[in-house]
Short mmCIF file of C-alpha atoms in Angstrom, two decimals:
data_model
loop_
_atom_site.label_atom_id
_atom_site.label_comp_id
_atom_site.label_asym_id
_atom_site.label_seq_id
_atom_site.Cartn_x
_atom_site.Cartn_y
_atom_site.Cartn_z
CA UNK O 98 37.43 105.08 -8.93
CA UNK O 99 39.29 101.75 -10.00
CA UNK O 100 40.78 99.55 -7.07
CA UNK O 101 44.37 99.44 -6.87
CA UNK O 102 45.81 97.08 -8.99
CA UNK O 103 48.92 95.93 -6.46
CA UNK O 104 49.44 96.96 -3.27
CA UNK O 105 51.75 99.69 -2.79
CA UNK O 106 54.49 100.46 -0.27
CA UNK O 107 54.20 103.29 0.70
CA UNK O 108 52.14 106.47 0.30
CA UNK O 109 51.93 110.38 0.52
CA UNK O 110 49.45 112.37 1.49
CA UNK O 111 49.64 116.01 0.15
CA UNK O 112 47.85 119.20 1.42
CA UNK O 113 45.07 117.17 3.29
CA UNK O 114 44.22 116.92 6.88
CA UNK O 115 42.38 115.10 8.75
CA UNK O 116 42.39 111.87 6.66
CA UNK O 117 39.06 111.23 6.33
CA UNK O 118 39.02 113.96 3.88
CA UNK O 119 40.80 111.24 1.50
CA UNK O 120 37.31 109.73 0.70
CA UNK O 121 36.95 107.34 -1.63
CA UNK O 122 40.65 107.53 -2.72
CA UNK O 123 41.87 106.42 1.12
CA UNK O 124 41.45 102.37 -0.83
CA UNK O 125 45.11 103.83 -2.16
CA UNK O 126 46.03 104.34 1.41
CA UNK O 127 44.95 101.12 3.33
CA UNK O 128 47.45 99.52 5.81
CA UNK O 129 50.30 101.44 4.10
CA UNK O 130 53.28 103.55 6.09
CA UNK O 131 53.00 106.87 4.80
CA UNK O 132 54.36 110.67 4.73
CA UNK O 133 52.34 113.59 5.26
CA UNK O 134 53.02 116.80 2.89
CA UNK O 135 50.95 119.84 4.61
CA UNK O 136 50.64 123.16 5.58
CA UNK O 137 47.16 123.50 7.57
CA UNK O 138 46.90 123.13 11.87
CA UNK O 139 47.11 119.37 12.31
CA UNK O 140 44.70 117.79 13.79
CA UNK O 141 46.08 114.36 13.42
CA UNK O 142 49.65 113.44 13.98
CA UNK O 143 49.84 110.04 11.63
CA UNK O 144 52.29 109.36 9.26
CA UNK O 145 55.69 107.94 9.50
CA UNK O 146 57.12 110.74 7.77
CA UNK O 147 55.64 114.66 8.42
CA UNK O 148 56.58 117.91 6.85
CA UNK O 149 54.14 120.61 8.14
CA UNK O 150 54.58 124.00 8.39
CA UNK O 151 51.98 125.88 8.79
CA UNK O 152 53.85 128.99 8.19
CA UNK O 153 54.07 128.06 4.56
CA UNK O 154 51.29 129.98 1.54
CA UNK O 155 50.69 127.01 0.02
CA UNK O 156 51.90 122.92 0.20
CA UNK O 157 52.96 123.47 -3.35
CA UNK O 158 55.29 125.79 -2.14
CA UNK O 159 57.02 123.07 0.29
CA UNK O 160 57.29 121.16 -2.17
CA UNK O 161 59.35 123.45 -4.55
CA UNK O 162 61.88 124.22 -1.53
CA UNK O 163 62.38 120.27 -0.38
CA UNK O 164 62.72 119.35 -4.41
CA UNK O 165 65.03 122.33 -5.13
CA UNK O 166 67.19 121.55 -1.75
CA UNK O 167 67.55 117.65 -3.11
CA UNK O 168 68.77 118.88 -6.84
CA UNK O 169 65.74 117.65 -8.37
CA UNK O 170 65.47 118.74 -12.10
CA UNK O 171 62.36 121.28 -12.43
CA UNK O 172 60.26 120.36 -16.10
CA UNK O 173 58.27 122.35 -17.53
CA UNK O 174 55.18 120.23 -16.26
CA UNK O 175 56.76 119.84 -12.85
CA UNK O 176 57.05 123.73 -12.16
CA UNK O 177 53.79 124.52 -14.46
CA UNK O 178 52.43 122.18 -11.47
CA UNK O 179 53.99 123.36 -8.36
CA UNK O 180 53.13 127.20 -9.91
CA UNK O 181 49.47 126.55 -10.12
CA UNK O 182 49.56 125.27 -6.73
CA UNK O 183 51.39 128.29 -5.38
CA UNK O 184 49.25 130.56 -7.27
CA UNK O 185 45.43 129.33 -6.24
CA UNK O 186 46.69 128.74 -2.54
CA UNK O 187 46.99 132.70 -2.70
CA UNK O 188 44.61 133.84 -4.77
CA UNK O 189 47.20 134.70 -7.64
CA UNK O 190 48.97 136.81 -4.80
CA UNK O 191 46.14 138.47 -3.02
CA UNK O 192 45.15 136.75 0.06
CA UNK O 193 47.04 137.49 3.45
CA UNK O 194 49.28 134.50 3.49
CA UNK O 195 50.77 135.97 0.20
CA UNK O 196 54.99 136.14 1.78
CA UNK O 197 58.25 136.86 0.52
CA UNK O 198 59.01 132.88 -0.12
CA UNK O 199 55.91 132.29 -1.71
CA UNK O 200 56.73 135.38 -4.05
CA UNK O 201 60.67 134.20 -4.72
CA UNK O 202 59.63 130.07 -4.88
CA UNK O 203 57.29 131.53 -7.58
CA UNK O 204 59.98 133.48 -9.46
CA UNK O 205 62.01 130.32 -9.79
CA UNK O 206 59.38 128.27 -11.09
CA UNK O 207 58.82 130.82 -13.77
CA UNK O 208 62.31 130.28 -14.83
CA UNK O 209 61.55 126.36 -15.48
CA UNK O 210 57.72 126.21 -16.18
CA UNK O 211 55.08 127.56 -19.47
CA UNK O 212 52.39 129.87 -17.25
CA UNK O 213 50.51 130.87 -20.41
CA UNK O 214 47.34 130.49 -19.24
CA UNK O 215 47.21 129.24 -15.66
CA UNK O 216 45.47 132.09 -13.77
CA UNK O 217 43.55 132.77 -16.60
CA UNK O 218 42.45 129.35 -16.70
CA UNK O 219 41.93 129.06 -13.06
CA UNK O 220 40.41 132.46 -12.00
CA UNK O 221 38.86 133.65 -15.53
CA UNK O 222 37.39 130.75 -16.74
CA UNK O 223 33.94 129.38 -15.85
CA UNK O 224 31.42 126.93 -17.89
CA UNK O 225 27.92 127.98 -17.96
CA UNK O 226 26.13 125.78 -15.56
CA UNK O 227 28.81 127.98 -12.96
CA UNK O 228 27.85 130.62 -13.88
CA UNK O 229 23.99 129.75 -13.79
CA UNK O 230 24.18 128.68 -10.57
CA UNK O 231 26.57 131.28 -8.58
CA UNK O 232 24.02 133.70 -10.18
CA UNK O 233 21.46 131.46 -8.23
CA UNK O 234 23.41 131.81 -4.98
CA UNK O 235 24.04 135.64 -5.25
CA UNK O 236 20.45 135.87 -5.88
CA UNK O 237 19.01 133.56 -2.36
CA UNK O 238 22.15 134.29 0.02
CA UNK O 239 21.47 135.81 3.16
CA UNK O 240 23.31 138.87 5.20
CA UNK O 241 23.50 139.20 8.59
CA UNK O 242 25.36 140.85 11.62
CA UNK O 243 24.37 144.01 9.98
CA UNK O 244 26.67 142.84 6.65
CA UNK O 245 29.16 141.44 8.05
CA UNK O 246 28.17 137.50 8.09
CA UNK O 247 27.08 136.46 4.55
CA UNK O 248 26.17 132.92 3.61
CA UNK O 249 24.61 130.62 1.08
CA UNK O 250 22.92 127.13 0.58
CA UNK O 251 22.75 125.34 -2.99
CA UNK O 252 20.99 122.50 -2.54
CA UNK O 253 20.47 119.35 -4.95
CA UNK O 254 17.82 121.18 -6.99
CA UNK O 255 19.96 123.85 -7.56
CA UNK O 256 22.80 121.79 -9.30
CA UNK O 257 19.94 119.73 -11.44
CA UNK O 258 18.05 123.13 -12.61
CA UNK O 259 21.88 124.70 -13.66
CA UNK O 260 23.43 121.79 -14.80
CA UNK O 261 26.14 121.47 -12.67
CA UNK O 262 28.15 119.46 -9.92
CA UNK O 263 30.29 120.35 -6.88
CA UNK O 264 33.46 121.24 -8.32
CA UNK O 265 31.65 124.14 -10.64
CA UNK O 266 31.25 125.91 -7.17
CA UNK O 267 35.23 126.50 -7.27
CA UNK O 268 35.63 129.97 -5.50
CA UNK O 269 31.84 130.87 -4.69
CA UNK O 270 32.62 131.83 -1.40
CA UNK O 271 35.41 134.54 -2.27
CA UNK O 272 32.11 136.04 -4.12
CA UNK O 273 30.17 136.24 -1.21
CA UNK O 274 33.34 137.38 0.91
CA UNK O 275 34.18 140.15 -1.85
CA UNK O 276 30.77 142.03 -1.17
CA UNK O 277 32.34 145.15 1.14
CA UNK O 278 30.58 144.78 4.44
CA UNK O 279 31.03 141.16 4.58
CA UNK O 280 34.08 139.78 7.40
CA UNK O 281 32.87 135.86 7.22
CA UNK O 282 31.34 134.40 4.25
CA UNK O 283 30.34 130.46 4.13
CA UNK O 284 28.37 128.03 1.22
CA UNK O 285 26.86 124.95 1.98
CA UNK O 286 26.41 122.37 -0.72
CA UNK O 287 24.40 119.42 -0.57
CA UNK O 288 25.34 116.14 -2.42
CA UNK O 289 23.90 112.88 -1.71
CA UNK O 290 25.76 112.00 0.95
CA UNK O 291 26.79 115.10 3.15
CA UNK O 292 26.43 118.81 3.43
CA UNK O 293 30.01 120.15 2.35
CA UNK O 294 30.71 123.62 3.49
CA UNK O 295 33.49 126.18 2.36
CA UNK O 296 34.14 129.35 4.88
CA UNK O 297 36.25 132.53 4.41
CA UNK O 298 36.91 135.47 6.11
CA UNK O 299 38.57 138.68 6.73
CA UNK O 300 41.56 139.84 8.97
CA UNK O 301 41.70 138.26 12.85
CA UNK O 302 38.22 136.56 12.24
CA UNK O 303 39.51 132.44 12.76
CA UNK O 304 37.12 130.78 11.31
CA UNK O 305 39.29 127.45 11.05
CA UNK O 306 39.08 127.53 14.94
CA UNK O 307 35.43 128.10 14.56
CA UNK O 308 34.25 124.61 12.75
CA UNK O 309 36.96 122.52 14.37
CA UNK O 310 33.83 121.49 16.84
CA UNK O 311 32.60 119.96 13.41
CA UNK O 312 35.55 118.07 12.44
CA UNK O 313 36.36 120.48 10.14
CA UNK O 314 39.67 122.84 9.81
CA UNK O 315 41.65 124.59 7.45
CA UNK O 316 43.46 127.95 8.14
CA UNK O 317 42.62 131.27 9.83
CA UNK O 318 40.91 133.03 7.20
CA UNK O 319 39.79 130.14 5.37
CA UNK O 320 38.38 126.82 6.68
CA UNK O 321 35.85 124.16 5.47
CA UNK O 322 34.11 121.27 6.61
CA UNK O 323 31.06 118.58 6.37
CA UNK O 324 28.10 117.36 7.92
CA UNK O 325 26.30 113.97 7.40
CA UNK O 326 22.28 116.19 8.09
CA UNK O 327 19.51 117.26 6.14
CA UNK O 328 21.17 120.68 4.23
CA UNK O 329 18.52 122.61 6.64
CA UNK O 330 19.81 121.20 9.59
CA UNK O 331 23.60 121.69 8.80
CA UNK O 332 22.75 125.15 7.73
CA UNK O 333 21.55 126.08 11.05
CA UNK O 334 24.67 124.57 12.74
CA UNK O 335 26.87 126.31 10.94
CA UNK O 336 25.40 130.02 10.53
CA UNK O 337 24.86 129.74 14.25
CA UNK O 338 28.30 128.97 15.33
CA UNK O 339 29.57 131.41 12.40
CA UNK O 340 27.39 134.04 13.35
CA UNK O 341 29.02 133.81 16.86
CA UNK O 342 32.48 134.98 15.82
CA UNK O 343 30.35 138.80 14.64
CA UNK O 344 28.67 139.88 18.35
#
């Protein structure tokens, strides 16, 4: 990260909430007015500007109706962008908040962008030191609620003995939710500051609801949040209060 080189006037703040998810890029955001982009449960209200709907599949997909409704030009970069976005917000199509806009914004963007490649690059692509370690998490994850509550912990050791760093765990927890039995699935990662945690889940099952008493949030069926403890000690927090949602 590289200080800002002037100050700005005024910034945006895109599919993120709360704000202290900005981490070290919230030097970009010091002191300045600023618009808020989202489609997740606010639990802030900042910003001088806000367009949230939390209706919407993705934020990318906001974006494509606000830009289309003001006549801006769509480039092939531009769409390729606002695609990808679209397109990993539903699991290329497959989660639950898959809807008829997300499905038509898409079409349109296909008529501007170059898609050779995108979900292919995003859901079939993996370097090694992923794949060593989700094999590592498959193999030490525990089940419980007779099934139906999976979870894993890779810890600090585990990303030295693989090779790898936080954003190799990119879509982990869909593993652990795709087992059959499973209804809420959740991976804790420990870096050397915090414990970050991704959580998924099936159906009615709110899990966003669930780790709001954490700070954290997200959407129904898929939430995340961190805490500043020992990876032990957040573990227990969170399987507990998890495990709560599957009497």
């Amino acid at each position: 990260r590289t200080e800002p080189s002037a100050p700005g006037d005024f910034a945006v703040v895109l599919d993120l909430d709360p704000l202290e998810r900005l981490g070290d890029a919230a030097v970009y955001f010091r002191d300045l007015p600023y618009a808020v982009i989202d489609h997740h449960i606010p639990q802030e209200m900042g910003g001088e500007i806000r367009l949230v709907d939390t209706d919407a599949a993705a934020t990318a997909l906001i974006l494509t109706l606000v830009l289309h409704e003001a006549g801006e030009r769509f480039t092939p970069d531009l769409a390729t962008c606002l695609y990808t976005g679209i397109v990993t917000d539903t699991g290329s199509f497959r989660f639950r908040n898959t809807s008829p806009e997300a499905l038509s914004g898409a079409s349109y963007l296909l008529e501007c962008g170059d898609f050779v490649g995108v979900s292919e690059n995003v859901f079939q692509s993996r370097q090694l030191a992923s794949a060593r370690l989700l094999g590592r998490l498959l193999e030490t994850m525990q089940l419980e609620r007779e099934g139906r509550f999976a979870w894993g912990a890779i810890s600090q050791d585990d990303f030295a003995w693989a090779g790898a760093k936080d954003e190799d765990t990119e879509g982990f927890v869909n593993e652990l939710l795709s087992i059959d039995t499973v209804q809420v699935a959740a991976i804790l990662r420990e870096n050397d500051e915090k414990v970050r945690c991704s959580i998924r889940s099936r159906g009615v099952v709110d899990v966003a609801e669930a780790v709001r008493v954490f700070g954290g949030g997200g959407h129904r069926n898929a939430a995340g949040c961190s805490f500043p403890l020992p990876l032990g000690e957040a573990a227990a927090l969170l399987t507990g209060r998890l495990a709560e949602l599957l009497p």
